XYZ file of C-alpha atoms in Angstrom:
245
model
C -142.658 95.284 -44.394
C -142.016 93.432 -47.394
C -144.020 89.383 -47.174
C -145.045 87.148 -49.649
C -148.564 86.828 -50.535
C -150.344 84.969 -48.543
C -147.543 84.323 -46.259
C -147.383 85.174 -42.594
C -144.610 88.652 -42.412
C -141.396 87.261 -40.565
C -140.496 87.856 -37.138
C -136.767 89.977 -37.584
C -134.828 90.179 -34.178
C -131.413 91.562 -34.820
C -128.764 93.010 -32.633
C -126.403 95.821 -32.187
C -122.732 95.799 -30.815
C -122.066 98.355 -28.609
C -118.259 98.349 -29.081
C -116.359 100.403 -26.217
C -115.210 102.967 -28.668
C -119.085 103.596 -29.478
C -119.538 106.576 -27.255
C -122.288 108.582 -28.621
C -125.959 107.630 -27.881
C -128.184 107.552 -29.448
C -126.761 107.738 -32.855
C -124.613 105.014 -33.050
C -127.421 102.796 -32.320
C -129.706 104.465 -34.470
C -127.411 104.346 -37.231
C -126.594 101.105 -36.840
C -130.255 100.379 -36.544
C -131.370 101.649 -40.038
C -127.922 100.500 -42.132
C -129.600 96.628 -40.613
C -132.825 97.469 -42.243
C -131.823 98.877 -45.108
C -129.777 95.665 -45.673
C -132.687 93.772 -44.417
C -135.520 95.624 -46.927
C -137.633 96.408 -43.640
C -139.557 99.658 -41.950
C -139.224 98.090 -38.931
C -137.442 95.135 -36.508
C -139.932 93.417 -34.084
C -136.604 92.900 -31.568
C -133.744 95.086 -31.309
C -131.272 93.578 -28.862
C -127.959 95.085 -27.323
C -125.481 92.170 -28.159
C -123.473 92.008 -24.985
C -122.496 94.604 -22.018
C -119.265 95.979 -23.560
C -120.018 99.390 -24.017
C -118.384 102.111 -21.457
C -121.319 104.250 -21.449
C -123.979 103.382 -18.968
C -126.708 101.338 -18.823
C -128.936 104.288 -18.619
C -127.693 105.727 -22.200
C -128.158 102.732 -23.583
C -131.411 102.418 -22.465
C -132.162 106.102 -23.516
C -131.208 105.207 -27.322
C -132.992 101.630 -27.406
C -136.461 103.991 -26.029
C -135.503 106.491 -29.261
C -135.209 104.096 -31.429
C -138.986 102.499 -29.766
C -140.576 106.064 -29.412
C -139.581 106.740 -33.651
C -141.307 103.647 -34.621
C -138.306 101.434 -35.240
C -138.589 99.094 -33.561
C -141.705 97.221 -31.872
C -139.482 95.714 -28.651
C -136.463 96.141 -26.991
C -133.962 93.474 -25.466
C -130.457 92.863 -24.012
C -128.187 89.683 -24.369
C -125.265 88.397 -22.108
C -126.782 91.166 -19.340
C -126.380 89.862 -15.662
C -129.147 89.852 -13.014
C -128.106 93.541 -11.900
C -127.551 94.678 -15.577
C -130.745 93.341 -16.335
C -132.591 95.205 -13.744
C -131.137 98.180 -14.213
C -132.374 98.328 -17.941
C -135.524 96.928 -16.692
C -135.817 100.229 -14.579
C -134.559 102.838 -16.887
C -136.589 101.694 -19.678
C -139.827 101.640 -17.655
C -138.744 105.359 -16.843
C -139.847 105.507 -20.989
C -142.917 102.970 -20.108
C -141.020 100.447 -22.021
C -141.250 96.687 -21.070
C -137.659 94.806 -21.176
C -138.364 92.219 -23.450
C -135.746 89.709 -23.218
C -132.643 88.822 -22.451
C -130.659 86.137 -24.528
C -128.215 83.820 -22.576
C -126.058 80.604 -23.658
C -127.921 78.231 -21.580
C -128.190 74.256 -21.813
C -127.592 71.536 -20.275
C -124.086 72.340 -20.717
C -124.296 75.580 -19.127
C -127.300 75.707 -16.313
C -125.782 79.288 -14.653
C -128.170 81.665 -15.782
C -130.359 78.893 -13.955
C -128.448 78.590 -11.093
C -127.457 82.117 -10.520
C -131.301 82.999 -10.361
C -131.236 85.108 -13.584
C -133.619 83.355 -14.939
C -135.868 83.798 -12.033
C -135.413 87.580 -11.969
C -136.080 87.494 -15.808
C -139.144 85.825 -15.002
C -140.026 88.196 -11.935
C -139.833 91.764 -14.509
C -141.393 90.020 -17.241
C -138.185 89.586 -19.092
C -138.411 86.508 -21.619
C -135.673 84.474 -21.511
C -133.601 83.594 -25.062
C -131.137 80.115 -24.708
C -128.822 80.548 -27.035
C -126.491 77.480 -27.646
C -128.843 74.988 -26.352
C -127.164 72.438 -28.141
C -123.879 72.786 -26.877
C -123.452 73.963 -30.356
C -123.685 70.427 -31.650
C -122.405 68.767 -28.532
C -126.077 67.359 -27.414
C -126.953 66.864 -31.145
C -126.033 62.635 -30.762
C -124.075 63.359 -33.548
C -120.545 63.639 -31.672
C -118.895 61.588 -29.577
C -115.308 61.211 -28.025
C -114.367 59.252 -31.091
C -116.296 61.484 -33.096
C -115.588 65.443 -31.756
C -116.891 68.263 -33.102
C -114.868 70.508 -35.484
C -112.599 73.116 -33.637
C -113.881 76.327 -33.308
C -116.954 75.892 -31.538
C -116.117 78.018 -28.530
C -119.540 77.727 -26.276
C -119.572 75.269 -23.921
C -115.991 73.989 -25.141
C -115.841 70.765 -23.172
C -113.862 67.857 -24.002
C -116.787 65.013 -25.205
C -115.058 62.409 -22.797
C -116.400 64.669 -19.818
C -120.170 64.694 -21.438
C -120.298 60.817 -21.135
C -122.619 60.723 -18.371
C -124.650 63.330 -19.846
C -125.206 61.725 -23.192
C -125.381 58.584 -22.088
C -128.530 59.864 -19.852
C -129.834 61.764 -22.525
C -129.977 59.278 -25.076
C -132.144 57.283 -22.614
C -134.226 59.679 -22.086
C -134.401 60.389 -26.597
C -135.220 56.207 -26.597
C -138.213 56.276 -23.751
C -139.852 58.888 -25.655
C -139.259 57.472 -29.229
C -137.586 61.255 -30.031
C -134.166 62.543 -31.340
C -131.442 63.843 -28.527
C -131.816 67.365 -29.630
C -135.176 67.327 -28.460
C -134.361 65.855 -25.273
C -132.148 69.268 -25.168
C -134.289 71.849 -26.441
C -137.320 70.586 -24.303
C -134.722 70.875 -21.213
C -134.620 74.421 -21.556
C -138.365 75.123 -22.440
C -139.297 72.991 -19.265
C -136.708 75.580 -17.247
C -138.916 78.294 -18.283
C -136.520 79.962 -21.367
C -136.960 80.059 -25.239
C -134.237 77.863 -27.246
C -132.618 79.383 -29.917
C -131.663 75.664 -31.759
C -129.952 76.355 -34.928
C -130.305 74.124 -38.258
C -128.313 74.046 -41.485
C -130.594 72.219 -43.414
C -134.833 71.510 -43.318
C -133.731 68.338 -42.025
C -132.428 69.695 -38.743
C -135.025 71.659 -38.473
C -137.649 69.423 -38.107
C -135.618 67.645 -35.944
C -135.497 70.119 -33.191
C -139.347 70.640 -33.848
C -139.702 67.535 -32.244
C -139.307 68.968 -28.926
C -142.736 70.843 -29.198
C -145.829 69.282 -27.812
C -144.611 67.259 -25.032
C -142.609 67.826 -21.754
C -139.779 66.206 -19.838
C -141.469 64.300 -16.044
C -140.215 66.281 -12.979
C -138.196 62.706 -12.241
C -136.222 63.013 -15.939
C -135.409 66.086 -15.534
C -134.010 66.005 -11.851
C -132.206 63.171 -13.609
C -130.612 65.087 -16.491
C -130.139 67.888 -14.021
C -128.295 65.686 -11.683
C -125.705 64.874 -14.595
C -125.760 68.477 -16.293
C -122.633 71.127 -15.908
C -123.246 74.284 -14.584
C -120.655 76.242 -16.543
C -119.597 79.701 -14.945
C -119.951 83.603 -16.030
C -117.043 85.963 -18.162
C -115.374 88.949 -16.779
C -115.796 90.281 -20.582
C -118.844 89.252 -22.142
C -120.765 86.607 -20.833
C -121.969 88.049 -17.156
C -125.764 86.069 -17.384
């Protein structure tokens, strides 16, 4: 793997799409897998992840071409994303059959979207040893502070699409909760979902952002905050197509 001297080799998780017209496993995957790191100028991904459960072959093929790509050395873990509690338990089981550990799954959850939560996926994630991914944990932008119902965000940001009006109570709590402990909102957010037991995936566009949502290491929400921010949080729902955790 190509690093900088004296520089710590990054962590590369990347994903494949297992379109419904990609019927044959395991080369598609495998294919797929070395065009990304070609393009990426590695010998090998630390996290291969299937992107969402939309292929039409079954879980078990799948779960034979992640182990093939694991067994030739391409990869040193294997994950799912979007996978329900019985999807994820499934390729929990048929990798094992390989002695492979399940390493993640990655869900949109936030305060925006607490299903994974209260479906119990994140429970059974916990129970196999799964690690849990939160994508979107900002309500992509939504719990930044930097929107409001005067102020939406641009069009186009389809996760957790809710009209600001209806996050009112929610910012207003959270923004509280940012003052008491002298931090930024986004912080407030992304400690939410570390307290809940899952790994945020905050985004940033600049350094600036960044450190921002570093700010929500090396502290923790009290039990009473976050019964309170639960209390005012949405629960959001699953997708027939592509969001099932």
């Amino acid at each position: 793997r190509k690093k900088e001297a004296n520089k710590p080799a990054p962590v590369i998780a990347t994903k494949f799409f297992p379109a419904p017209w990609k019927l044959s496993y395991p080369s598609s995957l495998l294919n797929a897998l070395k065009a990304s790191m070609e393009r990426l100028g590695v010998d090998q991904v630390d996290l291969y992840q299937i992107h969402g459960p939309v292929h039409l072959r079954s879980i078990e093929v799948v779960a034979e071409a992640l182990a093939e790509a694991y067994k030739q050395g391409l990869v040193k873990s294997v994950g799912v994303s979007n996978y329900s509690i019985d999807q994820t338990v499934r390729m929990h089981a048929a990798l094992a059959k390989h002695g492979i550990q399940l390493a993640s799954n990655q869900v949109e959850y936030s305060l925006l979207r607490r299903h994974p939560e209260t479906s119990g996926l994140i429970a059974k994630c916990h129970e196999l040893g799964v690690a849990v991914l939160a994508y979107s944990p900002l309500g992509m932008g939504r719990l930044s502070g930097k929107y409001s119902a005067a102020n939406p965000p641009p069009s186009g940001r389809s996760f957790s699409n809710y009209p600001m009006e209806e996050l009112v109570p929610l910012l207003t709590v959270m923004e509280k909760i940012a003052k008491a402990h002298d931090t930024p909102m986004t912080s407030v957010a992304l400690n939410y979902t570390i307290c809940k037991g899952t790994i945020p995936l905050g985004g940033a566009r600049n350094p600036e952002q960044a450190r921002q949502n570093a700010k929500a290491l090396g502290w923790r929400l009290s039990d009473a905050e976050i019964a309170e921010l639960d209390a005012v949080a949405l629960i959001g729902e699953s997708g027939f197509f592509w969001q099932h955790g």
